[in-house]
Structures are given as C-alpha cells and as structure tokens.
XYZ file of C-alpha atoms in Angstrom:
657
model
C 0.000 0.000 0.000
C 1.443 3.385 -1.029
C 1.226 5.740 1.942
C 2.568 8.968 0.412
C 1.443 11.304 -2.373
C 4.993 11.585 -3.724
C 8.181 9.649 -2.979
C 11.629 9.440 -4.582
C 15.287 9.532 -3.742
C 16.718 12.948 -2.957
C 18.803 13.157 -6.150
C 15.824 12.536 -8.424
C 13.735 14.959 -6.416
C 16.291 17.748 -6.800
C 16.637 17.064 -10.540
C 12.863 16.995 -11.088
C 11.037 20.178 -11.942
C 8.796 21.778 -9.364
C 5.908 21.360 -11.819
C 6.488 17.598 -12.002
C 6.567 17.135 -8.222
C 3.557 19.385 -7.803
C 1.686 17.465 -10.506
C 2.255 14.119 -8.745
C 1.129 15.610 -5.437
C -1.995 17.075 -7.023
C -2.823 13.828 -8.825
C -2.760 11.839 -5.564
C -4.565 14.482 -3.533
C -8.033 13.216 -2.617
C -9.467 16.730 -2.306
C -9.755 19.592 -4.744
C -6.446 21.450 -4.831
C -6.919 24.782 -3.092
C -4.649 27.705 -3.962
C -3.268 27.872 -0.424
C -2.276 24.187 -0.512
C -0.629 24.610 -3.904
C 1.403 27.588 -2.690
C 2.398 25.706 0.477
C 3.674 22.730 -1.537
C 5.611 25.022 -3.886
C 7.312 26.670 -0.889
C 8.153 23.289 0.662
C 9.551 21.931 -2.619
C 11.726 24.996 -3.179
C 13.078 24.952 0.372
C 13.874 21.229 0.307
C 15.575 21.468 -3.099
C 17.811 24.155 -1.622
C 18.507 22.336 1.661
C 18.921 18.703 0.565
C 21.505 18.933 -2.218
C 24.409 17.757 0.062
C 22.556 14.608 1.110
C 21.678 11.153 -0.178
C 18.511 9.477 0.925
C 14.774 9.458 0.233
C 11.789 11.650 0.898
C 8.044 11.132 1.127
C 5.525 13.962 0.782
C 2.150 13.710 2.581
C 2.846 10.426 4.362
C -0.364 8.856 5.703
C -0.985 8.224 9.404
C -4.436 6.590 9.201
C -4.668 5.968 12.968
C -4.733 9.735 13.429
C -6.491 10.476 10.138
C -3.646 12.829 9.179
C -0.627 13.115 6.885
C 2.959 14.040 7.691
C 4.112 16.944 5.491
C 7.440 15.261 4.667
C 9.365 12.222 5.886
C 13.103 12.295 5.131
C 15.370 9.251 5.348
C 19.004 10.386 5.506
C 21.767 8.051 6.651
C 20.504 6.570 9.927
C 17.828 9.143 10.814
C 14.110 9.431 10.094
C 13.188 13.116 9.915
C 9.510 13.948 10.406
C 8.991 17.457 9.037
C 6.007 19.659 9.808
C 6.019 22.953 7.872
C 4.256 26.065 9.104
C 4.784 28.210 6.023
C 4.723 31.929 6.796
C 4.604 31.399 10.577
C 6.857 33.337 12.953
C 5.972 31.511 16.185
C 6.174 27.919 17.402
C 2.805 26.944 18.836
C 2.661 24.187 21.459
C -0.091 22.485 19.452
C 2.161 22.339 16.377
C 5.083 21.015 18.424
C 2.869 18.277 19.882
C 1.472 17.504 16.417
C 4.841 16.651 14.873
C 5.912 14.747 18.003
C 2.679 12.729 17.744
C 3.582 11.783 14.167
C 7.038 10.664 15.300
C 5.539 8.656 18.159
C 3.177 6.957 15.728
C 6.114 5.752 13.629
C 8.086 4.746 16.725
C 5.233 2.757 18.238
C 3.519 1.266 15.207
C 5.809 1.223 12.158
C 7.941 -1.910 12.209
C 10.952 -0.568 10.273
C 11.066 2.759 12.130
C 11.387 1.365 15.631
C 15.148 0.849 15.819
C 16.191 4.116 14.158
C 16.553 7.623 15.547
C 13.425 9.659 14.787
C 13.696 13.439 14.701
C 10.443 15.436 14.693
C 11.209 18.851 13.207
C 8.850 21.851 13.336
C 9.661 24.509 10.721
C 8.139 27.948 11.280
C 9.597 29.371 8.079
C 9.667 33.032 9.141
C 10.778 32.618 12.760
C 13.794 34.593 13.990
C 17.215 32.910 13.893
C 18.152 31.015 17.032
C 20.114 27.904 18.014
C 17.895 24.790 17.624
C 17.909 22.486 20.665
C 18.459 18.773 19.976
C 17.779 16.369 22.848
C 16.401 12.891 23.392
C 13.325 12.166 25.478
C 13.910 10.399 28.835
C 12.331 7.169 27.543
C 15.614 6.089 25.890
C 13.836 4.875 22.778
C 15.695 6.824 20.066
C 13.166 9.619 19.805
C 14.057 13.311 19.987
C 11.977 16.061 21.489
C 10.539 18.310 18.778
C 13.369 20.266 17.142
C 12.256 23.802 16.277
C 13.840 25.648 13.389
C 13.196 28.185 10.647
C 13.780 28.019 6.876
C 17.272 29.525 7.104
C 18.507 27.089 9.742
C 16.911 23.903 8.378
C 20.115 22.763 6.660
C 22.155 23.268 9.820
C 19.469 21.509 11.882
C 19.572 18.410 9.666
C 23.370 18.376 9.799
C 23.441 18.614 13.606
C 20.862 15.860 14.051
C 22.948 13.566 11.829
C 25.990 14.232 14.040
C 23.847 13.314 17.027
C 22.866 9.888 15.649
C 24.550 6.508 15.333
C 23.509 3.097 14.051
C 23.142 1.514 10.633
C 21.903 3.451 7.633
C 18.278 3.085 6.567
C 17.392 1.175 3.426
C 14.592 3.161 1.840
C 12.846 0.221 0.158
C 12.947 -1.868 3.317
C 11.654 1.042 5.379
C 8.788 1.788 2.993
C 7.762 -1.884 2.911
C 7.684 -2.097 6.714
C 4.467 -3.223 8.323
C 2.378 -0.470 9.875
C 0.356 -1.943 12.741
C -1.386 0.840 14.637
C -3.452 0.488 17.771
C -5.813 3.467 17.850
C -7.855 4.659 20.774
C -11.567 4.175 20.283
C -11.889 7.907 19.565
C -9.147 7.783 16.913
C -10.669 4.625 15.446
C -14.132 6.148 15.192
C -12.764 9.204 13.374
C -10.663 7.119 10.985
C -13.522 4.719 10.159
C -15.978 7.570 9.704
C -13.514 9.139 7.265
C -13.438 6.045 5.069
C -10.541 3.977 6.403
C -11.142 0.300 7.029
C -10.388 -1.714 10.134
C -7.351 -3.371 8.506
C -5.688 0.026 7.954
C -6.044 1.197 11.531
C -5.413 -1.980 13.499
C -2.547 -4.299 14.189
C -1.943 -7.044 11.689
C 0.226 -9.475 13.662
C -0.864 -13.061 14.205
C -2.246 -12.484 17.726
C -4.453 -9.604 16.617
C -5.458 -10.958 13.225
C -8.956 -12.021 14.237
C -10.066 -8.384 14.499
C -10.509 -8.294 10.717
C -11.722 -11.903 10.771
C -14.451 -10.935 13.235
C -15.588 -7.994 11.088
C -15.643 -10.244 8.036
C -17.607 -12.940 9.870
C -20.265 -10.413 10.936
C -20.579 -8.956 7.436
C -21.047 -12.460 6.046
C -23.819 -13.142 8.574
C -25.526 -9.858 7.610
C -25.521 -10.659 3.881
C -26.581 -14.254 4.487
C -29.465 -13.160 6.714
C -30.681 -10.688 4.117
C -30.378 -13.215 1.293
C -32.174 -16.003 3.171
C -34.691 -13.800 4.990
C -33.438 -14.843 8.424
C -33.106 -13.104 11.765
C -29.822 -13.503 13.561
C -28.080 -12.372 16.713
C -24.286 -12.446 17.087
C -22.416 -12.270 20.383
C -18.919 -10.820 20.055
C -16.937 -11.413 23.230
C -13.450 -10.424 24.259
C -11.059 -9.336 26.982
C -11.014 -5.635 28.000
C -9.544 -3.519 25.212
C -9.643 -6.299 22.612
C -11.461 -4.199 20.021
C -15.117 -5.175 20.411
C -16.283 -1.581 20.020
C -13.887 -1.127 17.097
C -15.538 -4.069 15.300
C -18.960 -2.587 16.008
C -17.977 0.799 14.623
C -16.445 -0.888 11.565
C -19.737 -2.673 10.845
C -21.741 0.523 11.396
C -19.568 2.688 9.134
C -19.733 0.117 6.346
C -23.499 0.634 6.209
C -24.083 4.382 6.538
C -26.150 4.743 3.377
C -29.725 5.507 4.382
C -30.959 4.650 0.891
C -30.717 0.876 1.310
C -31.929 -1.648 3.858
C -28.386 -2.583 4.948
C -28.293 0.605 7.007
C -27.047 -0.006 10.525
C -26.875 1.943 13.776
C -24.366 1.781 16.629
C -26.204 1.793 19.967
C -24.731 2.137 23.429
C -26.157 2.660 26.891
C -22.842 4.230 27.876
C -23.847 7.891 27.904
C -20.323 9.357 28.188
C -19.046 7.151 25.340
C -21.896 8.195 23.032
C -21.453 11.890 23.848
C -17.660 11.783 23.423
C -17.732 9.879 20.129
C -20.382 12.166 18.678
C -18.482 15.298 19.680
C -15.144 13.890 18.454
C -16.560 12.959 15.040
C -18.287 16.321 14.738
C -15.184 18.324 15.691
C -13.016 16.270 13.355
C -15.296 16.604 10.326
C -15.912 20.305 11.027
C -12.147 20.911 11.137
C -11.555 18.999 7.904
C -14.301 20.865 6.071
C -12.910 24.207 7.253
C -9.411 23.183 6.089
C -10.858 22.569 2.633
C -12.415 26.021 2.630
C -15.990 24.733 2.818
C -18.640 26.574 4.797
C -20.285 24.168 7.221
C -22.350 24.370 10.373
C -21.306 22.261 13.321
C -24.959 21.528 14.140
C -25.581 19.985 10.727
C -22.586 17.691 11.101
C -23.731 16.661 14.594
C -27.161 15.775 13.182
C -25.530 13.396 10.676
C -23.369 11.825 13.366
C -26.376 11.257 15.643
C -27.937 8.996 13.024
C -24.833 6.799 13.116
C -24.250 6.670 16.902
C -27.285 6.621 19.192
C -27.994 6.118 22.859
C -29.705 2.766 23.260
C -32.211 4.288 25.670
C -33.343 6.798 23.045
C -33.722 3.931 20.575
C -35.749 2.040 23.170
C -37.964 5.042 23.934
C -38.734 5.653 20.251
C -39.669 1.995 19.868
C -42.046 2.331 22.833
C -43.854 5.208 21.134
C -44.052 3.551 17.709
C -44.757 -0.160 17.212
C -43.469 -0.121 13.628
C -40.119 -1.803 12.804
C -37.109 0.489 13.255
C -35.637 1.993 10.100
C -32.446 -0.044 10.488
C -32.226 -3.774 9.812
C -28.829 -4.055 11.551
C -28.210 -2.837 15.089
C -24.988 -3.006 17.058
C -25.427 -2.978 20.836
C -22.210 -1.955 22.561
C -21.601 -3.279 26.079
C -24.675 -5.458 25.736
C -23.961 -7.058 29.121
C -24.999 -3.757 30.719
C -28.613 -3.938 29.469
C -31.116 -3.945 32.329
C -32.749 -6.978 33.851
C -36.528 -7.277 34.214
C -36.732 -5.616 37.638
C -34.594 -2.607 36.739
C -36.484 -2.146 33.463
C -39.882 -2.385 35.175
C -38.849 0.106 37.877
C -37.611 2.552 35.252
C -40.732 2.217 33.105
C -42.972 2.921 36.085
C -40.936 5.854 37.481
C -39.897 7.600 34.260
C -42.415 6.509 31.617
C -45.503 5.955 33.745
C -45.887 2.461 32.280
C -46.987 0.010 35.002
C -46.442 -3.754 34.916
C -43.783 -3.727 32.192
C -43.124 -7.449 32.091
C -39.943 -7.990 30.026
C -36.259 -7.159 30.412
C -34.418 -4.641 28.281
C -32.682 -7.359 26.186
C -35.999 -9.030 25.414
C -37.606 -5.723 24.440
C -34.669 -4.740 22.213
C -34.789 -8.087 20.388
C -38.541 -7.696 19.968
C -38.015 -4.315 18.265
C -35.890 -5.898 15.515
C -38.224 -8.886 15.387
C -40.903 -6.511 14.044
C -39.213 -6.674 10.621
C -41.118 -9.130 8.453
C -38.129 -10.087 6.302
C -34.777 -10.100 8.075
C -32.756 -8.469 10.854
C -29.373 -8.794 12.534
C -28.401 -7.821 16.072
C -24.721 -7.640 16.992
C -24.102 -7.752 20.752
C -20.675 -6.614 21.922
C -20.142 -8.299 25.272
C -17.363 -7.605 27.758
C -16.573 -10.179 30.432
C -16.635 -8.940 34.033
C -17.763 -5.470 32.967
C -21.085 -5.116 34.791
C -20.666 -2.142 37.115
C -24.151 -0.874 37.910
C -27.335 -2.021 39.629
C -29.652 -4.022 37.405
C -27.164 -4.836 34.640
C -28.280 -8.218 33.401
C -25.136 -9.653 31.840
C -25.200 -11.951 28.826
C -27.478 -14.537 30.489
C -30.600 -12.380 30.112
C -30.041 -12.056 26.350
C -29.773 -15.834 26.103
C -32.778 -16.461 28.345
C -34.816 -14.034 26.227
C -33.886 -15.870 23.016
C -34.768 -19.242 24.541
C -38.018 -17.942 25.935
C -39.401 -15.766 23.149
C -37.416 -16.034 19.902
C -36.910 -19.700 19.000
C -36.572 -18.977 15.249
C -33.665 -16.553 15.567
C -30.227 -17.828 14.530
C -27.635 -17.418 17.298
C -23.935 -17.022 16.497
C -21.438 -17.277 19.371
C -17.827 -18.149 20.051
C -16.848 -21.220 22.007
C -15.334 -18.953 24.703
C -18.680 -18.386 26.415
C -17.583 -21.087 28.856
C -15.255 -18.554 30.556
C -16.346 -17.576 34.056
C -16.898 -13.907 33.108
C -19.832 -14.843 30.866
C -22.929 -15.859 32.850
C -20.713 -17.603 35.406
C -19.386 -19.882 32.690
C -22.794 -21.395 31.929
C -23.738 -19.358 28.858
C -23.263 -22.210 26.379
C -25.148 -24.539 28.708
C -28.087 -22.096 28.780
C -27.978 -21.936 24.977
C -28.294 -25.700 24.768
C -32.076 -25.532 24.608
C -32.129 -23.310 21.504
C -32.352 -25.078 18.142
C -30.286 -22.633 16.007
C -26.847 -22.118 17.548
C -23.669 -21.749 15.478
C -20.250 -21.566 17.155
C -17.580 -19.487 15.436
C -14.161 -18.907 17.094
C -13.773 -15.657 15.116
C -16.428 -14.063 17.339
C -14.060 -13.922 20.348
C -11.258 -11.354 20.623
C -8.650 -12.768 22.962
C -5.861 -10.153 22.868
C -6.034 -6.675 24.375
C -5.208 -4.053 21.741
C -5.759 -1.131 24.072
C -2.413 -1.551 25.788
C -0.238 -2.012 22.720
C 2.822 -2.199 24.960
C 1.390 -5.115 26.952
C -1.267 -7.200 25.293
C -1.718 -9.385 28.362
C -2.350 -6.629 30.891
C -5.961 -7.799 31.268
C -4.748 -11.238 32.404
C -2.525 -9.629 35.040
C -5.441 -7.560 36.336
C -7.764 -10.585 36.335
C -5.321 -12.684 38.389
C -4.524 -9.767 40.650
C -8.222 -9.144 41.409
C -8.912 -12.878 41.756
C -6.057 -13.010 44.333
C -4.052 -15.466 42.222
C -0.878 -13.767 43.388
C 1.612 -16.289 41.989
C 0.088 -15.986 38.514
C -0.106 -12.212 38.865
C 3.608 -12.088 39.700
C 4.403 -14.102 36.568
C 2.152 -11.901 34.420
C 3.848 -8.766 35.699
C 7.346 -10.090 35.010
C 6.275 -10.735 31.402
C 5.050 -7.189 30.777
C 7.023 -4.886 33.072
C 9.752 -4.014 30.569
C 7.180 -2.772 28.061
C 4.420 -1.558 30.339
C 5.524 0.250 33.519
C 3.335 -0.051 36.593
C 4.558 1.914 39.589
C 3.220 2.229 43.110
C 3.244 5.248 45.386
C 1.476 6.664 48.415
C 1.626 10.252 47.245
C -0.705 11.850 44.672
C 1.772 14.648 43.861
C 4.466 12.058 43.038
C 1.995 10.261 40.764
C 1.112 13.468 38.915
C 4.782 14.222 38.327
C 5.302 10.689 36.958
C 2.406 11.083 34.498
C 3.734 14.379 33.155
C 7.227 12.949 32.713
C 5.987 9.882 30.869
C 3.555 11.510 28.428
C 4.877 12.928 25.149
C 3.088 14.981 22.521
C -0.654 14.814 23.078
C -0.573 11.426 24.811
C -3.497 11.722 27.187
C -3.174 11.156 30.900
C -5.551 11.552 33.834
C -6.640 10.403 37.277
C -9.282 7.678 37.587
C -10.979 6.566 40.793
C -13.825 4.379 41.967
C -17.200 6.109 42.250
C -17.230 4.841 45.859
C -13.901 6.538 46.690
C -15.368 9.229 48.914
C -12.511 9.660 51.381
C -9.944 11.025 48.940
C -11.033 14.615 49.590
C -7.926 15.349 51.721
C -5.941 14.633 48.517
C -8.056 17.137 46.526
C -9.999 14.313 44.834
C -13.770 14.595 45.041
C -15.760 11.991 43.115
C -18.934 13.989 43.686
C -17.554 17.068 41.937
C -19.211 17.495 38.506
C -17.013 16.801 35.487
C -17.816 16.832 31.790
C -16.437 13.715 30.039
C -16.374 15.534 26.671
C -13.996 18.212 27.938
C -12.045 15.676 30.027
C -11.357 13.361 27.096
C -11.254 15.720 24.112
C -9.914 19.107 25.181
C -6.259 20.096 25.147
C -3.610 20.926 27.700
C -4.664 24.554 27.885
C -8.187 23.681 29.143
C -8.577 23.340 32.913
C -11.485 20.910 32.360
C -9.312 18.433 30.472
C -7.742 15.325 31.972
C -4.319 16.929 31.465
C -4.895 19.391 34.305
C -5.153 16.520 36.823
C -7.828 18.407 38.746
C -11.066 16.672 37.731
C -11.116 12.893 38.075
C -13.098 10.278 36.159
C -14.848 7.254 37.637
C -15.550 3.864 36.104
C -18.813 5.222 34.685
C -17.052 7.945 32.692
C -14.110 5.861 31.413
C -15.668 2.494 30.600
C -15.126 1.797 26.912
C -12.539 4.595 26.586
C -8.777 4.817 27.079
C -5.930 6.952 28.338
C -2.298 6.596 27.363
C -1.143 6.960 30.962
C -3.381 6.636 34.021
C -3.189 7.309 37.725
C -5.458 4.883 39.593
C -6.040 6.264 43.087
C -7.257 3.681 45.604
C -9.564 4.319 48.527
C -10.841 2.354 51.487
C -13.871 1.121 49.558
C -11.999 -1.903 48.212
C -9.526 -3.405 50.693
C -7.265 -6.405 50.393
C -7.411 -9.128 53.022
C -6.202 -12.709 53.049
C -9.850 -13.762 53.224
C -10.673 -11.906 50.023
C -11.517 -8.354 49.040
C -13.506 -6.396 51.608
C -16.036 -4.017 50.055
C -17.401 -0.860 51.639
C -19.559 2.150 50.845
C -19.242 5.446 52.663
C -22.502 6.652 54.188
C -22.765 9.719 56.385
C -19.635 9.618 58.539
C -18.455 6.015 58.244
C -17.681 3.080 55.995
C -20.386 0.405 55.851
C -19.822 -3.205 54.796
C -21.245 -4.189 51.407
C -22.700 -7.632 51.969
C -24.824 -8.118 48.879
C -22.849 -10.272 46.458
C -24.081 -8.404 43.397
C -22.848 -5.043 44.732
C -19.518 -6.579 45.751
C -19.090 -7.810 42.176
C -19.903 -4.349 40.793
C -17.178 -2.794 42.952
C -14.637 -5.410 41.893
C -15.550 -4.805 38.266
C -15.225 -1.048 38.808
C -11.584 -1.539 39.772
C -11.151 -3.913 36.813
C -12.319 -1.101 34.521
C -10.027 1.459 36.157
C -6.971 -0.801 36.042
C -7.376 -1.584 32.336
C -7.765 1.980 30.980
C -4.097 2.820 30.334
C -2.485 1.938 27.004
C 1.140 2.573 27.918
C 1.513 2.424 31.685
C 0.018 3.452 35.000
C 0.803 4.634 38.480
C -1.262 3.296 41.357
C -1.692 5.493 44.418
C -2.640 3.860 47.700
C -2.555 6.840 50.045
C -1.268 6.830 53.588
C -3.961 6.605 56.200
C -4.331 9.126 58.999
C -4.177 8.602 62.762
C -6.312 11.731 63.167
C -9.127 10.640 60.849
C -11.122 7.528 61.732
C -12.526 7.361 58.193
C -8.972 7.024 56.812
C -7.498 4.593 59.305
C -4.061 3.345 58.224
C -5.238 -0.252 58.192
C -7.801 0.592 55.487
C -4.919 1.207 53.065
C -1.777 -0.567 54.283
C -2.916 -4.132 53.515
C -3.783 -3.182 49.939
C -0.470 -1.384 49.472
C 1.473 -4.378 50.804
C -0.428 -6.758 48.513
C 0.424 -4.635 45.467
C 4.036 -4.386 46.565
C 4.204 -8.182 46.883
C 3.204 -8.547 43.221
C 6.395 -6.674 42.396
C 5.273 -3.231 41.235
C 8.054 -0.674 41.461
C 7.691 1.697 44.420
C 8.310 5.425 44.053
C-alpha cells in the first residue's frame, strides 16, 4: 500500500522540476487542490531542493498516518535518521499544538511502524519566518531513540539536519525496506471512530500481527452473517466477546460505518447505553469533520454535522424510547449494541418504566424488548451484541445470560452465532453455552471472540494480570507482571503529587493522561480528589492541555462510569478504602454519612470489583497506582484501610516510588 502522495530519492527529487513534483502531489490528492495548498507545496519543494543537495537518501511527501487520520508533510530518510517534518509556512511563532502535532507523528512511527522502531526519529517543526536562534536537539527520557521536537526556521533547516545527523549513530536506513515495513497501529476508540468515519477500514487502523489478526476476521464474519441473513430472509443475533480492550467496540464501529447509506436496507446503527461514550464519540466525530471541512475552505455548520453523526451513533435508551412510542419496525435492519452485558434486567427495566415513563407492569427485560423491536421486521434483521466479560458495574445490569434467556423464551426462530469462549467464568458464570443448549439454532464461530487486548499495545496481556490480581491469584499475577514490566511500567506510590509528576514525565506529545478513581472513593477529599464534583467527560477526554477541564490538568477525576469503553495513554489509579485487600478476600465498603459500611450483597460486591477492573485496564502505555497513607487523626482514613492493599500490590512486584 502506497502511503505517500509523492516519494523518490533525494537526487531525483532535486533534478525533477517543481511542476512535475507538484503534478504528482496534485494527482494523488483526494481533495480539490486549493490555492493555499498549492502555494504551500511550492514553498516546501523549493526549500527542500535548496537544503537537501548535500545529502543522499529518500523523501516522502504527505505520508499517511491513518490511525490519526492525518498526513505528515514530509518524511526524510538520511543516513541513519528518520526526519519527520512539519512545515508552518509563513509562521513566525512555534505553537505548542504544532510542536505536539509533529511529536505525535514521530511517536506513531516509533510505536507502530515496524521498520522505524530501531532508528533515531527526529520530529522537526519549521516555522519558516521565525527569527534565527540555536535549535535544541535532545532525546526524550524514555531512551527509545526519539528526539523532542526540534524547532527551526527556513534559514537554519540545513544546519538543523546536519546537527541531528551528528547526534545519531547506528546503521543506515534502506529506503525500500523502510517503505515496505508493516504499519500496525493500535488506535484509541476515539481515533478509530474518526478514521472509520472518514473512510478507512479496520485493517488500515489496526494491528496485523498473528495475535491480533482475528479483528478483521471478526468484522468479516459479521458482514457475512448480515448478507446471508438478508439473502435467506433470516433473523440472527451475534455475540462478540473479548477481553477488555480487545477491540469489540472497534468491530462494532467498523460494521456501522460500512453501512451508513440511508438509501438501502443494509443501514445499521451503533447503539450504546454508555452515555459518556456516546457523547464523546459524537463530539469527536463532529469536531473532526468540522475541522476537515474548514481546512478545505468549505462553509459548514457544526450543528448539521452533529445531526448526521447522531444517526450513526445513538444512545440505546433513546432507541428504546422511540420503539415504545411507535410499534413499527425500526428503520435499520442491523443494530450493534455496545456493552450489551450492561442492558437492564426485568426488575430494573420495570422500575424505570414505572418511574420515568408511567408504564406500570412492564413485564420484560431490556434485552428481550430490544430483540422484539428488531423482530418486528417481516423479512430479516441482525443484532450484533458486543459483550465484555466482568464489565457489569451498575445495579440491574443483566449480563449476557438475560439475552440468552430471552432468546430461549421468546425467539426460538432466531439464529444465534457465538464463540466457544462463552464457557469462561466472566460470561454468565461460565454457563452461557449450557443455557444456549435448549435453543435449536446455535452456530459456534471462534472468530467471534477477541482474545488479545489491543488497548495496551505495549502489553497485550495486561488484562490477564489484572484478572489474576483481582482474583487473588498472586503467583500468577507475579508471573504476568514479570512478562510485561519491561514494556508496560506499573509503579506504586502513596503520594498523589508524586503520581502526577510521573504522568507528566511519561507523556509525550498529546498522549493523554488523567486520574481515575472508583465512584465509591469518597474519602480522597484530603488529597483534593472529590468523586462527587461534577465533570464533563467531553472536555475531560477531548480538550487540550490549555483547558482546565481536560484530563491533562489533573484536577477533575473520572470514575468507572465515565471511562468504561474509553482509554488513556497513561493513568493514575487512586485507591480508597472502599476496596480493601485481606487474606480472606476483598472487603467491600460504601461510605454513608460519617463512616464506611460493609457491602454484603454479592451483586454489589461484584460491581465494585468490576469497577476496579475497569479502572486498572484503561491505560495503554503504563500506569501509576496510588494507595494513600492513612491518617491517625481521621477515623474514616485509618491506616489499616490502606496498608494491607499497598502491601499486597508491593508483593506482586510493582516498582515503588
């Protein structure tokens, strides 16, 4: 796959006319060529022809970074260095956003491009009209052959390249080998949604190694079921399961974006009961498309774009409410239910219907009602349920068993497609396949289970460590940690300020970091952490370093309800006395009034355990865990509430700061 608009060796580039290079760029440009873009390319070409004549190597104009939905202005390969150039033609200042942008591009190559990983990568920001100064060249503290953004102007670009080359060592880069290198990105769900909505496919924006290969296999299997159901006039439900961060939501978004055309009956809709996730994805897609349209000089209204996005991503409760008002089949034949295990059981649904909708005696669960909505179609329908194991975190969440019971009870003619991994304990206590045994149409397909976490691209098996750690399998947890610690740092501290400093030192470019806590963590107020303080997930997850409402400011914190289904690059998990280690098992508490009360109900204990599972699996690159010191002066923060947990974590082997 050709990733750049124009590529050649430096000698040929210098000997080619500007018109030729410009013509190739224009021919490969997917948008209409605006005058400003043409003038920018002409300036870049002229400057590089002037600067590069002493060097041998290769260059690539407009190099694609599909994970981010962007293109690098120019990639230069000279000797043993990969230069990532971001031009700000006509600019006199170096904006922080521009510096982070080019560093993000370099990080993308370092993390996800196979043949870039062992070479020095130099992100270079060129504000062409900036005043002369001495460019600073320094490596980041991660010791991974990546420089901090080097800032320079047009006059000093030649000298900057020369000085970076003096800084580097190692073998020279073979251009053909580098260009043929496998690009295996692992996007956040926000990045993935934007890339898919902009026309990329799941293969372009996901890893392609053997362990992660069934991501595309799963998407293909679902598409085949959709076409088969339409062709044969059947109704089918598919359960996609997987470990935390394995890409279930990514598969769902891939299916939904493949069928956005409202003019045919293959139209699909992505539904989620996760309010923060829906709001964040909608806002992210809207902001991204609005920015792209503005860049192309088109006049657009943000509200119009948001209206389009809302048709693609909907809150499942709105879908449910519309189906209550109207007994006709929904417009869509294909629905994707994200986090389907969180749908409400019969009791929770009945209580809600009575309190909020004034509907007494509502006698079915949310899963059964949602299936019945699609069952209204006379010809065919497909439901795709994305199911996370051990992810139920709220009262009344039914888990996968209620979906299966509903199918057995009320929809005997529906075809059911599942993986053979529904025997795992996280899915209906390991009895899901047994419950399905009474249904006459069950097809098992291994491609419907995603077994490798893609969220933490530095440590695919983080979820196994967290599972063993929470299940108190300490020997296995120790082994898991030894396998991942060199790639995925986990550190332990008792001081929130130390944790904040660690996050800021680790994050580069716009890598997002933030503090996450349990919604029951009510005695962290002395550490300036208040779970009851209002926070807006949209600002927390999407806004930049300059916004005090963003996660970067480390002032507002997010709970399991705001972060489930989303990711950070680096996370601080701050523990409270709600979930305490003991040799007899985890002790669970809720804070009421002035004291901690035991949680005895097994269901609520499981929700709290799952809350910590969610928090501990949010970070893609590493995390710091804070178990604060107790206080002899505060009976609600007795030292013993925290010390046992800290000692248990230390025994696993996490590094102490």
